[in-house]
Coordinates of C-alpha atoms and ligand atoms in Angstrom, one line a residue:
Chain A
M1 CA -5.0 -14.4 31.7
T2 CA -3.9 -13.9 28.1
V3 CA -1.2 -15.8 26.3
V4 CA 0.7 -14.4 23.4
V5 CA 2.2 -17.2 21.3
K6 CA 5.1 -16.4 19.0
I7 CA 5.5 -19.0 16.3
G8 CA 7.8 -19.3 13.3
G9 CA 6.3 -18.5 10.0
A10 CA 8.3 -21.0 7.9
R11 CA 6.1 -23.2 5.9
A12 CA 8.6 -26.0 6.3
V13 CA 8.0 -25.9 10.1
N14 CA 4.9 -27.9 10.8
P15 CA 2.9 -25.8 13.3
E16 CA 0.2 -28.4 13.8
G17 CA 1.3 -29.2 17.3
A18 CA 1.0 -25.6 18.2
L19 CA -2.3 -25.1 16.4
A20 CA -3.9 -28.0 18.2
D21 CA -2.5 -26.7 21.5
I22 CA -4.0 -23.3 20.9
A23 CA -7.4 -24.9 20.3
E24 CA -7.3 -26.4 23.8
L25 CA -6.1 -23.4 25.7
D26 CA -8.5 -22.1 28.3
E27 CA -6.8 -18.7 28.2
D28 CA -7.4 -15.9 25.6
C29 CA -4.7 -16.2 23.0
V30 CA -3.0 -13.9 20.5
V31 CA -0.7 -15.5 17.9
V32 CA 2.2 -13.6 16.5
H33 CA 4.2 -15.0 13.6
G34 CA 7.1 -14.1 11.4
G35 CA 8.0 -15.5 8.0
S36 CA 11.4 -14.5 6.9
T37 CA 12.0 -17.7 5.0
A38 CA 8.8 -17.2 3.1
V39 CA 10.0 -13.7 2.1
D40 CA 13.3 -15.3 0.8
D41 CA 11.5 -18.1 -1.0
T42 CA 9.2 -15.6 -2.7
L43 CA 12.1 -13.3 -3.7
D44 CA 13.8 -16.5 -5.0
A45 CA 10.7 -17.4 -7.1
M46 CA 10.9 -13.9 -8.6
G47 CA 14.6 -14.3 -9.4
T48 CA 15.7 -11.8 -6.8
E49 CA 18.4 -12.4 -4.2
P50 CA 17.5 -11.5 -0.6
E51 CA 19.8 -8.8 0.7
Y52 CA 21.3 -8.9 4.2
V53 CA 23.5 -6.2 5.6
E54 CA 25.8 -6.1 8.6
T55 CA 25.8 -3.2 11.0
P56 CA 29.0 -1.8 12.5
S57 CA 28.4 -3.8 15.7
G58 CA 28.0 -7.1 13.7
V59 CA 24.3 -7.5 13.7
V60 CA 23.1 -9.0 10.4
G61 CA 19.6 -8.0 9.2
R62 CA 17.5 -7.8 6.1
F63 CA 17.8 -4.7 3.9
T64 CA 14.2 -4.1 2.8
D65 CA 14.0 -2.0 -0.3
E66 CA 10.7 -1.0 -1.8
E67 CA 10.5 -4.2 -4.0
T68 CA 11.4 -6.4 -1.1
M69 CA 8.7 -4.6 1.0
D70 CA 6.1 -5.6 -1.5
V71 CA 7.3 -9.2 -1.4
F72 CA 7.2 -9.0 2.4
K73 CA 3.5 -8.0 2.3
M74 CA 2.8 -10.9 0.0
A75 CA 4.6 -13.4 2.1
L76 CA 3.6 -12.4 5.7
P77 CA 0.1 -11.0 5.8
G78 CA -0.5 -12.8 2.5
L79 CA 0.7 -16.4 2.3
V80 CA 1.9 -17.2 5.8
N81 CA -0.9 -15.5 7.7
T82 CA -3.7 -16.9 5.5
D83 CA -2.3 -20.4 5.8
L84 CA -2.0 -20.1 9.6
V85 CA -5.5 -18.7 9.9
T86 CA -6.8 -21.6 7.7
G87 CA -4.9 -24.1 9.8
L88 CA -6.4 -22.6 13.0
Q89 CA -9.9 -22.5 11.6
N90 CA -9.5 -26.2 10.8
A91 CA -8.3 -26.9 14.3
G92 CA -11.5 -25.3 15.7
V93 CA -10.0 -21.9 16.5
D94 CA -11.9 -18.8 15.2
A95 CA -8.7 -17.1 14.1
V96 CA -8.6 -13.6 12.5
G97 CA -5.5 -12.5 10.7
L98 CA -4.1 -9.0 11.3
S99 CA -1.0 -7.2 10.1
G100 CA 0.6 -4.5 12.2
V101 CA -1.0 -2.0 9.7
D102 CA -4.6 -3.2 10.5
G103 CA -6.2 -0.8 12.9
G104 CA -2.7 0.7 13.6
L105 CA -2.0 -2.4 15.6
L106 CA 1.8 -1.9 15.6
T107 CA 3.0 1.7 15.1
G108 CA 6.2 3.6 15.7
K109 CA 9.1 5.3 14.0
R110 CA 10.6 4.5 10.7
K111 CA 14.2 3.9 10.1
S112 CA 15.0 4.4 6.4
A113 CA 18.7 4.8 6.6
V114 CA 21.0 2.3 8.2
R115 CA 24.8 2.2 8.8
V116 CA 26.3 -0.9 7.4
V117 CA 29.7 -2.5 6.9
E118 CA 30.5 -3.8 3.4
D119 CA 33.9 -5.1 2.4
G120 CA 35.3 -3.5 5.6
K121 CA 33.9 0.0 4.6
K122 CA 31.4 1.9 6.7
K123 CA 28.5 3.0 4.6
I124 CA 25.0 4.6 4.9
R125 CA 22.3 2.7 3.0
R126 CA 19.1 4.6 2.4
G127 CA 15.7 3.4 1.4
D128 CA 15.3 0.7 4.0
H129 CA 11.7 -0.1 5.0
S130 CA 12.0 -0.9 8.7
G131 CA 10.9 0.5 11.9
T132 CA 10.7 0.2 15.7
I133 CA 7.4 -0.4 17.4
Q134 CA 6.4 2.2 19.9
D135 CA 2.6 1.6 20.3
V136 CA 0.3 -1.4 20.2
N137 CA -3.4 -1.0 19.6
A138 CA -4.5 -3.3 22.5
D139 CA -8.1 -2.1 21.9
L140 CA -8.3 -4.0 18.6
L141 CA -7.0 -7.2 20.2
D142 CA -9.3 -6.8 23.2
T143 CA -12.3 -6.2 20.9
L144 CA -11.6 -9.4 19.0
L145 CA -10.8 -11.5 22.1
A146 CA -14.0 -10.3 23.8
S147 CA -16.0 -11.5 20.8
G148 CA -14.4 -15.0 20.9
Y149 CA -11.8 -14.5 18.1
T150 CA -8.1 -15.4 18.2
P151 CA -6.0 -12.6 16.6
V152 CA -3.1 -13.9 14.4
A153 CA -0.8 -10.9 13.9
S154 CA 2.4 -10.4 12.0
P155 CA 4.6 -7.6 10.6
P156 CA 4.7 -5.2 8.8
M157 CA 4.1 -2.3 11.2
L158 CA 2.9 1.2 10.2
A159 CA 5.6 3.9 10.5
E160 CA 5.1 7.4 9.2
G161 CA 2.3 6.3 6.9
T162 CA 4.3 3.4 5.4
A163 CA 4.1 -0.3 5.9
V164 CA 7.6 -1.4 7.0
N165 CA 9.4 -4.5 8.3
T166 CA 9.9 -5.1 12.0
D167 CA 11.2 -8.0 13.9
A168 CA 8.5 -10.5 14.7
D169 CA 9.9 -11.5 18.0
R170 CA 9.9 -7.9 19.1
A171 CA 6.4 -7.5 17.7
A172 CA 5.3 -10.4 19.9
A173 CA 7.1 -8.8 22.9
A174 CA 5.3 -5.5 22.3
V175 CA 2.0 -7.2 22.1
A176 CA 2.6 -9.3 25.3
G177 CA 3.7 -6.1 27.0
A178 CA 0.6 -4.1 25.9
L179 CA -1.7 -6.9 27.1
G180 CA 0.2 -7.7 30.3
A181 CA 0.2 -11.2 28.9
T182 CA 2.4 -14.3 29.2
L183 CA 4.6 -14.6 26.2
V184 CA 5.5 -18.0 24.9
V185 CA 8.2 -17.9 22.2
L186 CA 8.3 -21.2 20.3
T187 CA 11.6 -21.8 18.5
D188 CA 13.0 -24.6 16.4
V189 CA 15.9 -24.9 18.7
E190 CA 15.5 -26.5 22.1
G191 CA 16.0 -23.4 24.2
V192 CA 18.8 -21.4 25.8
Y193 CA 21.4 -23.4 27.8
A194 CA 23.6 -22.1 30.6
D195 CA 26.1 -24.5 29.2
P196 CA 25.3 -25.1 25.5
D197 CA 27.0 -28.6 25.8
D198 CA 24.9 -29.7 28.7
P199 CA 21.2 -30.2 27.9
S200 CA 20.3 -30.4 31.6
T201 CA 21.2 -26.7 32.0
R202 CA 18.4 -25.4 29.8
I203 CA 16.9 -22.1 31.2
E204 CA 13.2 -22.7 30.9
S205 CA 11.8 -19.4 31.9
V206 CA 12.8 -16.0 33.3
E207 CA 10.8 -14.1 35.8
T208 CA 13.3 -11.8 37.5
P209 CA 16.0 -9.4 36.4
A210 CA 18.7 -11.7 37.8
E211 CA 17.3 -14.6 35.9
Y212 CA 17.3 -12.8 32.6
D213 CA 20.8 -11.5 33.2
A214 CA 21.8 -15.1 33.4
L215 CA 19.8 -15.8 30.3
T216 CA 21.4 -13.0 28.4
D217 CA 24.8 -14.3 29.3
A218 CA 23.8 -17.8 28.1
A219 CA 22.2 -16.8 24.8
E220 CA 24.3 -17.1 21.8
G221 CA 24.0 -16.4 18.1
F222 CA 20.5 -15.8 16.8
M223 CA 19.0 -16.7 20.2
T224 CA 20.3 -13.3 21.3
R225 CA 17.4 -11.6 19.5
K226 CA 14.8 -13.9 21.3
V227 CA 16.4 -13.0 24.6
M228 CA 16.4 -9.3 23.8
A229 CA 12.7 -9.6 22.8
A230 CA 12.0 -11.4 26.1
T231 CA 13.7 -8.5 27.9
E232 CA 11.6 -6.0 26.1
A233 CA 8.4 -7.9 26.8
L234 CA 9.1 -8.0 30.5
E235 CA 10.1 -4.4 30.6
S236 CA 7.0 -3.3 28.8
G237 CA 4.6 -5.2 31.1
A238 CA 4.4 -8.8 30.1
R239 CA 3.7 -11.1 33.0
E240 CA 6.2 -13.8 32.1
V241 CA 8.2 -15.0 29.1
V242 CA 8.8 -18.6 28.2
V243 CA 11.2 -19.6 25.3
A244 CA 10.4 -23.1 24.4
S245 CA 10.8 -25.7 21.6
A246 CA 8.2 -25.8 18.9
N247 CA 8.9 -29.5 18.5
A248 CA 7.4 -30.7 21.7
E249 CA 4.1 -32.7 21.3
R250 CA 2.1 -30.0 23.1
P251 CA 4.5 -27.1 22.9
I252 CA 2.4 -24.3 24.4
V253 CA 0.9 -26.3 27.3
T254 CA 4.3 -27.7 28.1
A255 CA 5.8 -24.2 28.0
L256 CA 3.1 -22.8 30.3
D257 CA 3.5 -25.7 32.7
A258 CA 7.3 -25.2 32.8
G259 CA 6.9 -21.4 33.1
G260 CA 4.0 -21.3 35.5
Chain B
M1 CA 41.8 16.1 -1.8
T2 CA 38.6 17.6 -0.4
E3 CA 38.0 19.8 2.6
C4 CA 36.3 18.5 5.8
I5 CA 33.1 20.4 6.1
E6 CA 33.5 20.3 9.9
C7 CA 37.0 21.6 10.4
G8 CA 38.2 22.7 6.9
A9 CA 41.2 20.4 6.9
D10 CA 42.1 18.4 3.8
V11 CA 40.5 14.9 3.9
T12 CA 42.5 12.1 2.2
L13 CA 40.2 10.0 0.0
H14 CA 41.0 6.6 -1.5
D15 CA 40.5 5.8 -5.2
D16 CA 37.5 3.6 -5.2
L17 CA 35.2 5.9 -3.2
E18 CA 31.5 4.9 -3.3
V19 CA 28.4 7.0 -2.7
G20 CA 27.1 6.2 0.8
E21 CA 30.5 5.5 2.1
I22 CA 31.6 7.1 5.4
V23 CA 35.1 8.5 5.6
D24 CA 36.7 9.8 8.8
C25 CA 38.4 13.2 9.0
A26 CA 41.9 12.5 10.2
T27 CA 42.1 15.9 11.7
C28 CA 38.9 16.4 13.7
G29 CA 37.5 12.8 13.6
A30 CA 34.2 13.8 12.0
E31 CA 32.3 11.1 10.1
L32 CA 31.7 12.3 6.6
E33 CA 29.2 10.7 4.2
V34 CA 30.1 10.6 0.5
L35 CA 27.1 12.1 -1.3
G36 CA 28.8 12.1 -4.7
T37 CA 32.1 10.9 -6.2
D38 CA 32.4 13.0 -9.4
P39 CA 32.9 15.6 -8.2
V40 CA 33.4 14.4 -4.6
E41 CA 30.8 15.8 -2.3
L42 CA 30.9 15.2 1.5
D43 CA 28.4 16.0 4.2
T44 CA 28.3 15.2 7.9
A45 CA 27.2 11.5 8.2
P46 CA 23.9 11.2 10.1
E47 CA 23.9 9.6 13.5
L48 CA 21.8 6.5 13.2
E49 CA 20.7 4.6 16.2
E50 CA 21.8 1.1 15.8
D51 CA 19.2 -1.5 16.7
W52 CA 19.8 -5.1 17.6
G53 CA 17.5 -6.5 15.0
E54 CA 14.7 -6.1 12.5
Chain C
M1 CA -27.2 2.6 7.6
T2 CA -24.2 0.7 6.5
V3 CA -22.5 1.1 3.1
V4 CA -20.5 -1.7 1.5
V5 CA -18.1 -0.3 -1.1
K6 CA -16.7 -2.6 -3.7
I7 CA -13.5 -1.2 -5.2
G8 CA -11.1 -2.6 -7.8
G9 CA -7.9 -4.0 -6.5
A10 CA -5.6 -3.0 -9.4
R11 CA -2.7 -1.0 -8.2
A12 CA -2.8 0.9 -11.5
V13 CA -6.2 2.3 -10.5
N14 CA -5.7 5.2 -8.2
P15 CA -8.2 4.6 -5.4
E16 CA -7.5 7.9 -3.6
G17 CA -10.8 9.5 -4.5
A18 CA -12.6 6.6 -3.0
L19 CA -10.4 6.5 0.1
A20 CA -10.9 10.2 0.8
D21 CA -14.6 9.6 0.3
I22 CA -14.8 6.8 2.7
A23 CA -13.1 9.0 5.3
E24 CA -15.9 11.5 5.1
L25 CA -18.9 9.1 5.1
D26 CA -21.1 9.4 8.1
E27 CA -22.3 5.8 7.6
D28 CA -20.6 2.7 8.8
C29 CA -18.6 1.3 5.9
V30 CA -17.2 -2.0 4.8
V31 CA -14.8 -2.1 1.9
V32 CA -14.5 -5.2 -0.3
H33 CA -11.8 -5.4 -3.0
G34 CA -10.6 -7.7 -5.7
G35 CA -7.1 -7.8 -7.3
S36 CA -7.1 -10.1 -10.3
T37 CA -4.5 -8.0 -12.1
A38 CA -2.3 -8.1 -9.0
V39 CA -2.5 -11.9 -9.2
D40 CA -1.5 -11.9 -12.9
D41 CA 1.3 -9.4 -12.2
T42 CA 2.7 -11.6 -9.5
L43 CA 2.4 -14.8 -11.6
D44 CA 4.2 -12.9 -14.3
A45 CA 7.0 -11.8 -11.9
M46 CA 7.4 -15.5 -11.1
G47 CA 7.6 -16.5 -14.8
T48 CA 4.2 -18.2 -14.8
E49 CA 1.3 -17.6 -17.2
P50 CA -2.1 -17.0 -15.7
E51 CA -4.5 -19.6 -16.8
Y52 CA -8.0 -18.8 -17.9
V53 CA -10.6 -21.4 -19.0
E54 CA -13.9 -21.2 -20.8
T55 CA -16.9 -23.0 -19.6
P56 CA -19.4 -24.7 -22.0
S57 CA -21.7 -21.7 -21.8
G58 CA -18.9 -19.3 -22.7
V59 CA -18.0 -17.8 -19.4
V60 CA -14.2 -17.2 -19.1
G61 CA -12.7 -17.5 -15.6
R62 CA -9.4 -18.1 -13.9
F63 CA -8.3 -21.7 -13.3
T64 CA -6.7 -21.6 -9.8
D65 CA -4.4 -24.5 -9.3
E66 CA -2.5 -24.9 -6.0
E67 CA 0.4 -22.7 -7.0
T68 CA -1.9 -20.0 -8.3
M69 CA -3.8 -20.1 -5.1
D70 CA -0.6 -19.4 -3.1
V71 CA 0.0 -16.4 -5.4
F72 CA -3.6 -15.3 -4.9
K73 CA -3.1 -15.2 -1.1
M74 CA 0.1 -13.2 -1.7
A75 CA -1.6 -10.7 -4.0
L76 CA -5.0 -10.1 -2.4
P77 CA -4.8 -10.4 1.4
G78 CA -1.1 -9.7 1.1
L79 CA -0.1 -6.9 -1.2
V80 CA -3.4 -5.3 -2.3
N81 CA -5.1 -5.4 1.1
T82 CA -2.1 -4.1 3.0
D83 CA -1.7 -1.2 0.5
L84 CA -5.4 -0.4 0.8
V85 CA -5.4 -0.5 4.6
T86 CA -2.3 1.7 4.6
G87 CA -3.9 4.2 2.2
L88 CA -7.1 4.3 4.4
Q89 CA -5.1 4.7 7.6
N90 CA -3.3 7.7 5.9
A91 CA -6.7 9.1 4.9
G92 CA -7.8 8.9 8.5
V93 CA -9.9 5.8 8.3
D94 CA -9.1 3.2 11.0
A95 CA -9.2 0.3 8.5
V96 CA -8.7 -3.4 9.4
G97 CA -8.0 -5.9 6.6
L98 CA -9.7 -9.2 6.5
S99 CA -9.7 -12.1 4.1
G100 CA -12.7 -14.3 3.7
V101 CA -10.8 -16.9 5.8
D102 CA -10.5 -14.6 8.8
G103 CA -13.2 -15.5 11.4
G104 CA -14.9 -17.6 8.7
L105 CA -16.0 -14.3 7.1
L106 CA -16.9 -15.9 3.8
T107 CA -17.6 -19.6 3.8
G108 CA -19.4 -22.0 1.4
K109 CA -18.9 -24.9 -0.8
R110 CA -15.8 -25.7 -2.8
K111 CA -15.8 -26.4 -6.5
S112 CA -12.6 -28.3 -7.4
A113 CA -13.7 -29.7 -10.8
V114 CA -14.9 -27.5 -13.6
R115 CA -16.2 -28.3 -17.1
V116 CA -14.2 -26.4 -19.7
V117 CA -14.0 -26.2 -23.4
E118 CA -10.5 -26.3 -24.9
D119 CA -9.9 -26.5 -28.6
G120 CA -13.6 -27.3 -29.1
K121 CA -13.3 -30.3 -26.7
K122 CA -15.4 -30.6 -23.6
K123 CA -13.1 -31.5 -20.6
I124 CA -13.2 -31.8 -16.9
R125 CA -10.4 -30.0 -15.1
R126 CA -9.7 -31.0 -11.5
G127 CA -7.7 -29.2 -8.8
D128 CA -9.4 -25.8 -9.2
H129 CA -9.4 -23.7 -6.0
S130 CA -12.7 -21.9 -6.2
G131 CA -15.9 -21.8 -4.3
T132 CA -19.3 -20.3 -3.9
I133 CA -20.2 -18.2 -0.8
Q134 CA -23.1 -19.5 1.3
D135 CA -22.5 -17.7 4.6
V136 CA -21.1 -14.4 5.8
N137 CA -19.9 -13.9 9.4
A138 CA -21.7 -10.6 9.9
D139 CA -20.9 -10.8 13.6
L140 CA -17.2 -10.2 12.9
L141 CA -18.0 -7.1 10.7
D142 CA -20.5 -5.8 13.3
T143 CA -17.9 -6.3 16.1
L144 CA -15.3 -4.2 14.2
L145 CA -17.8 -1.6 13.1
A146 CA -19.2 -1.2 16.6
S147 CA -15.6 -0.4 17.8
G148 CA -15.1 2.2 15.2
Y149 CA -13.0 0.1 12.7
T150 CA -13.6 -0.1 8.9
P151 CA -13.3 -3.7 7.7
V152 CA -11.5 -4.1 4.4
A153 CA -12.3 -7.5 3.1
S154 CA -11.2 -9.6 0.1
P155 CA -11.2 -13.1 -1.3
P156 CA -10.1 -15.9 -0.7
M157 CA -13.0 -17.6 1.0
L158 CA -12.9 -20.7 3.2
A159 CA -14.5 -23.8 1.6
E160 CA -14.2 -27.3 3.1
G161 CA -11.2 -26.2 5.1
T162 CA -9.3 -24.7 2.2
A163 CA -8.7 -21.1 1.2
V164 CA -10.2 -20.8 -2.3
N165 CA -10.8 -18.1 -5.0
T166 CA -14.2 -16.5 -5.2
D167 CA -15.5 -13.5 -7.3
A168 CA -14.9 -10.3 -5.4
D169 CA -18.1 -8.7 -6.8
R170 CA -20.1 -11.6 -5.5
A171 CA -18.3 -11.4 -2.2
A172 CA -19.3 -7.7 -1.9
A173 CA -22.8 -8.7 -2.8
A174 CA -22.9 -11.4 -0.1
V175 CA -21.5 -9.0 2.5
A176 CA -24.1 -6.3 1.6
G177 CA -26.9 -8.9 1.8
A178 CA -25.8 -10.1 5.2
L179 CA -25.6 -6.6 6.6
G180 CA -28.8 -5.3 4.9
A181 CA -26.5 -2.6 3.5
T182 CA -26.4 -0.4 0.5
L183 CA -23.9 -1.7 -2.0
V184 CA -21.8 0.7 -4.0
V185 CA -19.9 -1.1 -6.8
L186 CA -17.2 1.2 -8.2
T187 CA -16.0 0.3 -11.7
D188 CA -13.6 1.7 -14.2
V189 CA -16.3 1.9 -16.7
E190 CA -18.9 4.6 -16.5
G191 CA -21.8 2.3 -15.7
V192 CA -24.5 0.3 -17.5
Y193 CA -26.4 2.0 -20.4
A194 CA -29.9 1.1 -21.6
D195 CA -28.5 2.2 -25.0
P196 CA -24.7 1.8 -24.9
D197 CA -24.3 4.5 -27.6
D198 CA -26.2 7.0 -25.6
P199 CA -24.6 8.3 -22.4
S200 CA -27.8 9.8 -21.2
T201 CA -29.4 6.4 -20.8
R202 CA -27.1 5.4 -18.0
I203 CA -28.9 3.2 -15.4
E204 CA -27.8 4.7 -12.1
S205 CA -29.4 2.5 -9.6
V206 CA -31.8 -0.4 -9.2
E207 CA -34.3 -0.8 -6.4
T208 CA -37.1 -3.0 -7.8
P209 CA -37.2 -6.3 -9.6
A210 CA -38.5 -4.5 -12.8
E211 CA -35.5 -2.1 -12.7
Y212 CA -33.0 -4.8 -12.5
D213 CA -34.6 -6.8 -15.2
A214 CA -34.0 -3.7 -17.3
L215 CA -30.5 -3.5 -16.0
T216 CA -29.8 -7.2 -16.8
D217 CA -31.0 -6.7 -20.3
A218 CA -28.8 -3.6 -20.7
A219 CA -25.6 -5.1 -19.2
E220 CA -23.0 -6.3 -21.7
G221 CA -19.7 -8.1 -21.6
F222 CA -17.9 -8.1 -18.2
M223 CA -20.6 -5.9 -16.8
T224 CA -22.8 -8.9 -16.7
R225 CA -21.0 -10.2 -13.7
K226 CA -21.5 -6.9 -11.8
V227 CA -25.2 -7.0 -12.6
M228 CA -25.5 -10.6 -11.5
A229 CA -23.7 -9.7 -8.3
A230 CA -26.1 -6.8 -7.9
T231 CA -29.0 -9.2 -8.3
E232 CA -27.6 -11.5 -5.7
A233 CA -27.1 -8.6 -3.3
L234 CA -30.7 -7.5 -3.6
E235 CA -32.0 -11.1 -3.3
S236 CA -29.9 -11.8 -0.2
G237 CA -31.1 -8.6 1.6
A238 CA -29.1 -5.6 0.5
R239 CA -31.1 -2.3 0.7
E240 CA -30.0 -1.0 -2.6
V241 CA -27.2 -1.4 -5.2
V242 CA -25.5 1.4 -7.1
V243 CA -23.0 0.6 -9.8
A244 CA -20.9 3.7 -10.4
S245 CA -17.7 5.0 -11.9
A246 CA -14.6 5.0 -9.8
N247 CA -13.3 8.0 -11.7
A248 CA -15.7 10.6 -10.3
E249 CA -14.1 13.1 -8.0
R250 CA -16.2 11.9 -5.0
P251 CA -17.3 8.5 -6.4
I252 CA -19.0 7.1 -3.3
V253 CA -20.9 10.2 -2.2
T254 CA -21.9 10.8 -5.8
A255 CA -23.1 7.2 -6.1
L256 CA -25.1 7.4 -2.9
D257 CA -26.7 10.7 -3.9
A258 CA -27.7 9.2 -7.3
G259 CA -29.0 6.0 -5.7
G260 CA -30.6 7.5 -2.6
Chain D
M1 CA -13.4 -49.2 -29.3
T2 CA -14.5 -49.2 -25.7
E3 CA -17.8 -50.0 -24.1
C4 CA -20.1 -47.3 -22.6
I5 CA -20.3 -48.0 -18.9
E6 CA -23.9 -46.8 -19.0
C7 CA -25.5 -48.8 -21.8
G8 CA -22.7 -51.2 -22.9
A9 CA -22.7 -50.1 -26.5
D10 CA -19.4 -49.5 -28.3
V11 CA -18.1 -45.9 -28.0
T12 CA -16.1 -44.5 -30.9
L13 CA -13.0 -42.7 -29.7
H14 CA -10.8 -40.4 -31.8
D15 CA -7.1 -40.7 -31.9
D16 CA -5.8 -37.8 -29.8
L17 CA -7.9 -38.6 -26.8
E18 CA -6.9 -36.7 -23.6
V19 CA -7.3 -37.4 -19.9
G20 CA -10.2 -35.3 -18.6
E21 CA -11.9 -35.1 -22.0
I22 CA -15.6 -35.8 -22.1
V23 CA -16.9 -38.1 -24.9
D24 CA -20.6 -38.6 -25.6
C25 CA -22.0 -42.1 -26.1
A26 CA -23.7 -42.1 -29.5
T27 CA -26.1 -44.8 -28.4
C28 CA -27.4 -43.6 -25.0
G29 CA -26.1 -40.0 -24.9
A30 CA -24.2 -40.5 -21.7
E31 CA -21.3 -38.1 -21.0
L32 CA -18.2 -40.2 -20.3
E33 CA -15.0 -38.8 -18.8
V34 CA -11.7 -40.2 -20.0
L35 CA -9.9 -41.2 -16.9
G36 CA -7.0 -42.8 -18.7
T37 CA -5.9 -43.3 -22.3
D38 CA -3.5 -46.2 -22.2
P39 CA -5.5 -48.3 -21.8
V40 CA -8.6 -46.2 -22.3
E41 CA -10.7 -46.0 -19.1
L42 CA -14.1 -44.2 -19.1
D43 CA -16.4 -43.3 -16.2
T44 CA -19.6 -41.3 -16.0
A45 CA -18.7 -37.6 -16.2
P46 CA -19.7 -35.8 -13.1
E47 CA -22.5 -33.3 -13.3
L48 CA -20.9 -29.9 -12.4
E49 CA -23.0 -26.9 -11.7
E50 CA -21.9 -24.1 -14.0
D51 CA -21.4 -20.8 -12.3
W52 CA -21.4 -17.4 -13.9
G53 CA -18.2 -16.3 -12.5
E54 CA -15.3 -16.7 -10.1
Ligands
ZN301 ZN1 37.6 17.5 10.1
ZN302 ZN1 -24.1 -45.4 -23.8

């Protein structure tokens, strides 16, 4: 069995519990990370404001112009990935960092124009660097796993010859689907609750369509994306998806026990 | 006043029109993208699939 | 036969000739790049001055404090590596980017204190993030090459659990030595001349100790480092070293023909 | 004036001493690193291999 672990990329979040856990897993493991806050921090260090836009249906997302795309490369495959790989090496995991561009790991179609709503007006913004994953190069991951390495992958993806932004949760979902793996999505929040006010109603894992219908209903706010990613993972071939707290002492083992 | 490139009807435009803005033709309902404001130039706004997140 | 190609990492230098050349090589190829100007540009974008120090014997090198090390990760494995891998993918090369931290590709000892001369005073500066490569994980490169991938590697290296700066020419030398490969070092200058004023005296390749003694004598200024790296490559097992101009139309094929 | 920690002789220090600076003991030739300036604290300067480039 292979486990795909999605972890946050924020430097503020201490991933040590997760890294130590990965070191003790018996299963083959692929780590996928994001790093949106590292992008914002780097833009801030350069005196640039991050730009977020809202789509007509109310989804808020980053608008990634060319300059922001360069900062994105610096922050994700640069700073966050190198730090995670270093942390894993120190935990005894022979990690190898990959961006979605490496070996065409994550490829698909580019979306350079987006419909947005600004000040109540509908607009078209061009020059966005984002894309949707259609293919995962599972061979590259299998090659590294077979030789004892732990791939640590992150956006950008490669779309029409250009490195572009793509959602890290969806990247993790696509990887889990391509490998037929179990996906463990670690989040800073405690999980999704059938009743957000009642901690005992936490939905710990989803394995059937009926269960993820219930999950979709329960997910609110930014958790919606994690649930959508979980849905994509299951539809594309993942064995199982567990959304779990990154703050547990042994977050991955706990998540696998709960899910398994 | 500018003509709708889909149906030819006059399209009413407000004053602070911006490049990239989408205006709707009141006659045929077409979505028109503002390509330029001086002079005003309109073209059919592209359909863009909306995604739930990037 | 395997060829290790060292290319500059400056974005200003157009590497397209080299990238197209790599696409047409019959040999297995490993690319190693630097990116010092990208580090300086990024520091500049953040309003920070790059810091260079001079050692007692007159060698000028970057002092890499913790903040600069983070920028180094952003610039080399982040921006420069991702752009090179994208360019190679577009040229038809299935490139995979690696930093020296990935899979412990480049490991060795850290040097955190350096003796410097400032205003004529000898001083000890602590907190430097630099190191000297002692081991290369050739297995990781062989694994990728055997599966048809072209590794594209750069500093940092991993020293005592920390990602640190190391010279990219020496990194290329260490890789070529570990693989018993031919090393092609592409530079913006035309090469090393026995008589710098006579273009016909260019030393095109070195294959024997006597030849590189002559080369060492001829090398001047910053070329000294390239020659020292060439020496290290040969001493550690490289088949041959060719220092060649990056500005030729087919720089690598030309270099291999000249050297072979 | 401060004592050389190697030979005990007095070491002459100039006024604008900086932390990190290396001073030589005129008596025994030892290289002494300035660890602090107020009060002055000296220790044997570490031998550091000089490399030709990073
Ligand atoms: Zn109309
Ligand atoms: Zn003394």
